[in-house]
DNA sequence: TTGAAAGCGCTAACAT
DNA sequence: ATGTTAGCGCTTTCAA
């Protein structure tokens, strides 16, 4: 690999001039610049990132931190990662994939101590997240995909649960439904302070109230079987529920089975929709399920962009330099599982 | 961040001694070593990877190259990535996520020119893959997840299609089936030299022949609808087919619908199985589908390991230093869609 | 067994 | 407008 010196020799100038010409750090005579660029091109010169980073304290490398997938990574998580990687690449950055081990803080301490990364992108942020405290204290630049309970002045990109809930409720209310049920994530996820579960529940409740329709979310099945049972329990407790939103794909499977078992059909007897599931999953059901599809890749891109903006001080220049927090709603993808409410049995 | 010099001062020794003590590069008196380690610990010293890399030409960073997902990444691809990242971390390496843009070779030239990565992990390898030629010529260390038509002396980890096919055929033959059909990937994927599609088809044919059962794979539906139609076409052309394996989840959806439409049931009238689909997907069907689940995370891990072994010269030390090629079969996960053949209508 | 010093490839003062 | 030089933090001869 040719170095700056090789280019300098070939162009008959000093290394600092080459550096300046290539980086635009200081004015260089047009003629010299041309010679330099030509020499660099002929040699196939590429700046050595390590040398540059060692000197400038900037590597243009970002780390994406994620908990080692408990139940295996879903499509959604993957899209955060690929979205972030693409945005980073387009802005001239690299993305390091950093699975967390048992001790995320130690992991972070290690990672940031290496001098390898300029900033950190946090995935799977919990409502109370120790990683956030650590990074803040350590003065490391970071942004979140998702957010803590009180993000304060921290950059993040997250789902706009308020708008998502409003859209979901508007969808079912528009079809004429008067009472919506919601099967949130399992109690475990809820207890684990899983932000989306808690926010989705709260916002759906609010949106339903605002729209003046009934709302229930007492059930939190965690599997297909539990989903089926929860559905039956739901109907006996609330026979007037005609629309159901569920967070978990597997639960939807169980609900559909229970619907069929009692001789009902979707959407004739029940409007069923997914929340936070990709349309690729939704369309594997029959009937194809309506879903509120999360803007995963977009959130990944945004998270990366926010971080890079901050690193480059752009956050400060435009606007007042405060935190930049971006909310993106899910997209309503209407399948074949949405319809008017069933005629109530008398 | 404390540097080597800080540690050296605190321990009252020369920097070179600290380096030696911490890396075991040369003998250091036990007492000195202890002092040094203590000083390092007290200071919370972390070696600067950039400085080390600049000097040693080794960064312990690997790049995972993948084509920007055409139809979006599947679960399988994701697991390659997380598997590789975990293995890398456990072996003291970092993994860079590198989406390819329009020009993969230029991308590669850039990436390897930066001096940032020690080696490259190739995903989505096609039967003829220009990236392989480039890396070989450029003398860059790499390994593949998947393989070219003639991998020659290149390290790779791939699915053992022969064993997978044999297991799949044994499964259906063991249930008493005498004729198996296979819906391969769509013609597009086939034409795109997608290795798994081509190898799976070839090996299933071979395995069926060896087991002495009939085999058809004339159909290549690419969607649920095409899957349904293909199924009907299959039955009229080969009414004696009682077992069907499909590569594509969506196609399975269509087949199930067609089965139901003609008043049939799975597995009573048809044994249906997935090939190369994760069990998480398979269990979302009703009935739960039998699947040959790809060892994705394992392949990711192996790919990373092979590459690291080579980088550390371990490939050469043990054995004769030739390429290391690892094949791992899919795992048969039996669902509720496998059963004995239907009684043939006369 | 340890220390001194050179240098990896680059950036950024400081000089000219 | 360009050249000279001093490091960034580390590894690695070479001396002592």
Short mmCIF file of C-alpha atoms in Angstrom, two decimals, chain A residues 89-275:
data_model
loop_
_atom_site.label_atom_id
_atom_site.label_comp_id
_atom_site.label_asym_id
_atom_site.label_seq_id
_atom_site.Cartn_x
_atom_site.Cartn_y
_atom_site.Cartn_z
CA UNK A 89 -21.46 4.08 4.96
CA UNK A 90 -23.16 6.80 3.00
CA UNK A 91 -21.80 9.36 5.42
CA UNK A 92 -18.31 7.93 5.31
CA UNK A 93 -18.44 5.96 8.54
CA UNK A 94 -18.06 2.33 9.45
CA UNK A 95 -20.25 0.33 11.77
CA UNK A 96 -18.96 -2.20 14.23
CA UNK A 97 -21.33 -4.94 15.34
CA UNK A 98 -20.92 -5.34 19.07
CA UNK A 99 -22.86 -8.07 20.81
CA UNK A 100 -22.96 -7.56 24.54
CA UNK A 101 -21.89 -10.29 26.85
CA UNK A 102 -22.97 -10.89 30.40
CA UNK A 103 -21.64 -7.54 31.59
CA UNK A 104 -22.64 -4.77 29.19
CA UNK A 105 -20.94 -2.06 31.18
CA UNK A 106 -17.63 -3.82 31.25
CA UNK A 107 -18.08 -4.42 27.55
CA UNK A 108 -18.67 -0.74 27.00
CA UNK A 109 -15.75 0.28 29.12
CA UNK A 110 -13.58 -1.98 27.07
CA UNK A 111 -14.94 -0.86 23.74
CA UNK A 112 -14.64 2.81 24.44
CA UNK A 113 -11.23 2.42 26.02
CA UNK A 114 -9.78 1.01 22.84
CA UNK A 115 -9.87 4.33 21.08
CA UNK A 116 -11.40 2.52 18.19
CA UNK A 117 -14.83 4.08 18.03
CA UNK A 118 -15.99 7.66 17.92
CA UNK A 119 -19.43 6.94 19.21
CA UNK A 120 -21.92 4.30 20.18
CA UNK A 121 -25.36 3.42 18.91
CA UNK A 122 -27.53 1.76 21.53
CA UNK A 123 -30.16 -0.78 20.59
CA UNK A 124 -32.78 -2.38 22.79
CA UNK A 125 -32.80 0.47 25.21
CA UNK A 126 -34.73 -0.21 28.35
CA UNK A 127 -36.74 2.34 30.28
CA UNK A 128 -33.99 2.40 32.84
CA UNK A 129 -30.74 1.62 31.14
CA UNK A 130 -27.42 1.51 32.91
CA UNK A 131 -25.57 1.80 29.63
CA UNK A 132 -26.98 5.26 29.21
CA UNK A 133 -25.72 6.37 32.59
CA UNK A 134 -22.32 4.96 31.89
CA UNK A 135 -21.93 6.59 28.51
CA UNK A 136 -23.17 9.90 29.78
CA UNK A 137 -20.76 9.87 32.68
CA UNK A 138 -17.89 8.72 30.49
CA UNK A 139 -18.58 11.52 28.06
CA UNK A 140 -18.84 9.20 25.10
CA UNK A 141 -20.98 10.35 22.20
CA UNK A 142 -23.97 8.10 21.64
CA UNK A 143 -27.49 7.91 20.39
CA UNK A 144 -30.28 5.47 21.00
CA UNK A 145 -32.67 3.48 18.92
CA UNK A 146 -35.55 3.52 21.34
CA UNK A 147 -35.35 5.56 24.51
CA UNK A 148 -35.26 5.51 28.25
CA UNK A 149 -38.14 6.65 30.38
CA UNK A 150 -36.72 10.15 30.60
CA UNK A 151 -34.30 10.63 27.73
CA UNK A 152 -33.54 14.17 28.82
CA UNK A 153 -30.95 15.70 26.54
CA UNK A 154 -30.01 12.48 24.74
CA UNK A 155 -30.35 11.95 21.02
CA UNK A 156 -32.65 9.17 20.00
CA UNK A 157 -34.79 7.79 17.22
CA UNK A 158 -37.83 5.88 18.27
CA UNK A 159 -41.24 4.82 17.15
CA UNK A 160 -43.91 7.44 17.50
CA UNK A 161 -46.24 5.38 19.58
CA UNK A 162 -48.76 8.16 19.99
CA UNK A 163 -49.30 8.56 16.27
CA UNK A 164 -49.10 4.83 15.71
CA UNK A 165 -51.77 4.20 18.31
CA UNK A 166 -53.93 6.98 16.91
CA UNK A 167 -53.67 5.52 13.42
CA UNK A 168 -54.42 2.02 14.61
CA UNK A 169 -57.45 3.17 16.55
CA UNK A 170 -58.61 5.32 13.66
CA UNK A 171 -58.35 2.32 11.41
CA UNK A 172 -60.59 0.11 13.50
CA UNK A 173 -62.92 2.91 14.54
CA UNK A 174 -63.26 3.89 10.92
CA UNK A 175 -64.48 0.41 10.17
CA UNK A 176 -67.15 0.86 12.78
CA UNK A 177 -65.68 -0.99 15.72
CA UNK A 178 -66.67 0.22 19.16
CA UNK A 179 -64.36 -1.83 21.31
CA UNK A 180 -60.76 -2.76 20.78
CA UNK A 181 -58.67 -5.25 22.69
CA UNK A 182 -54.89 -5.35 22.79
CA UNK A 183 -52.70 -8.32 23.59
CA UNK A 184 -49.49 -6.79 24.75
CA UNK A 185 -46.18 -8.58 25.02
CA UNK A 186 -45.86 -11.24 27.66
CA UNK A 187 -45.62 -10.24 31.26
CA UNK A 188 -41.91 -11.02 31.14
CA UNK A 189 -41.18 -8.46 28.50
CA UNK A 190 -43.34 -6.02 30.34
CA UNK A 191 -41.52 -6.56 33.57
CA UNK A 192 -38.19 -6.26 31.76
CA UNK A 193 -39.05 -2.65 31.13
CA UNK A 194 -39.36 -3.23 27.47
CA UNK A 195 -40.17 0.23 26.23
CA UNK A 196 -42.28 -0.58 23.18
CA UNK A 197 -44.54 -2.86 25.19
CA UNK A 198 -45.19 -0.24 27.80
CA UNK A 199 -45.54 2.68 25.45
CA UNK A 200 -47.76 0.85 22.99
CA UNK A 201 -50.11 -0.16 25.78
CA UNK A 202 -50.33 3.30 27.23
CA UNK A 203 -50.79 5.05 23.93
CA UNK A 204 -53.42 2.67 22.65
CA UNK A 205 -55.40 3.22 25.81
CA UNK A 206 -55.15 6.94 25.37
CA UNK A 207 -56.05 6.89 21.70
CA UNK A 208 -59.05 4.66 22.30
CA UNK A 209 -60.31 6.96 25.03
CA UNK A 210 -59.85 9.95 22.78
CA UNK A 211 -61.72 8.26 19.97
CA UNK A 212 -64.44 7.30 22.37
CA UNK A 213 -64.21 3.57 21.85
CA UNK A 214 -63.84 0.84 24.44
CA UNK A 215 -60.47 -0.67 25.18
CA UNK A 216 -59.16 -3.71 27.06
CA UNK A 217 -55.64 -4.94 27.54
CA UNK A 218 -55.80 -7.23 30.51
CA UNK A 219 -54.27 -10.14 28.66
CA UNK A 220 -50.62 -10.76 27.92
CA UNK A 221 -50.24 -14.11 26.24
CA UNK A 222 -46.71 -15.16 25.36
CA UNK A 223 -47.23 -18.01 22.90
CA UNK A 224 -49.67 -19.36 20.38
CA UNK A 225 -51.36 -21.58 22.93
CA UNK A 226 -51.66 -18.80 25.47
CA UNK A 227 -52.92 -16.60 22.68
CA UNK A 228 -55.76 -18.96 21.92
CA UNK A 229 -56.74 -19.26 25.55
CA UNK A 230 -56.46 -15.54 26.10
CA UNK A 231 -58.75 -14.97 23.16
CA UNK A 232 -61.45 -17.18 24.63
CA UNK A 233 -61.03 -15.55 28.01
CA UNK A 234 -61.24 -12.16 26.38
CA UNK A 235 -64.48 -12.99 24.65
CA UNK A 236 -66.15 -14.27 27.73
CA UNK A 237 -65.11 -11.25 29.74
CA UNK A 238 -65.77 -8.78 26.93
CA UNK A 239 -68.16 -10.25 24.39
CA UNK A 240 -68.49 -6.88 22.73
CA UNK A 241 -64.87 -6.78 21.55
CA UNK A 242 -64.81 -6.93 17.77
CA UNK A 243 -61.27 -5.88 17.00
CA UNK A 244 -58.02 -7.18 18.39
CA UNK A 245 -54.47 -5.93 18.06
CA UNK A 246 -51.57 -8.15 19.03
CA UNK A 247 -47.87 -7.48 19.55
CA UNK A 248 -46.58 -10.96 19.05
CA UNK A 249 -46.69 -12.94 15.81
CA UNK A 250 -46.97 -16.25 17.55
CA UNK A 251 -49.89 -15.07 19.59
CA UNK A 252 -51.66 -14.13 16.38
CA UNK A 253 -51.24 -17.71 15.22
CA UNK A 254 -53.00 -18.93 18.35
CA UNK A 255 -55.76 -16.38 18.03
CA UNK A 256 -56.42 -17.38 14.44
CA UNK A 257 -56.63 -21.00 15.48
CA UNK A 258 -59.07 -20.16 18.26
CA UNK A 259 -61.15 -18.08 15.88
CA UNK A 260 -61.36 -21.02 13.48
CA UNK A 261 -62.08 -23.44 16.30
CA UNK A 262 -65.20 -21.59 17.29
CA UNK A 263 -66.37 -21.48 13.70
CA UNK A 264 -65.58 -17.82 13.27
CA UNK A 265 -63.75 -16.17 10.46
CA UNK A 266 -61.41 -13.24 10.08
CA UNK A 267 -62.35 -10.55 9.25
CA UNK A 268 -66.02 -11.45 9.24
CA UNK A 269 -66.20 -12.06 12.96
CA UNK A 270 -63.03 -10.41 14.16
CA UNK A 271 -60.76 -7.72 12.91
CA UNK A 272 -57.25 -8.82 13.78
CA UNK A 273 -54.15 -6.71 13.41
CA UNK A 274 -50.51 -6.92 14.27
CA UNK A 275 -48.62 -4.16 16.02
#
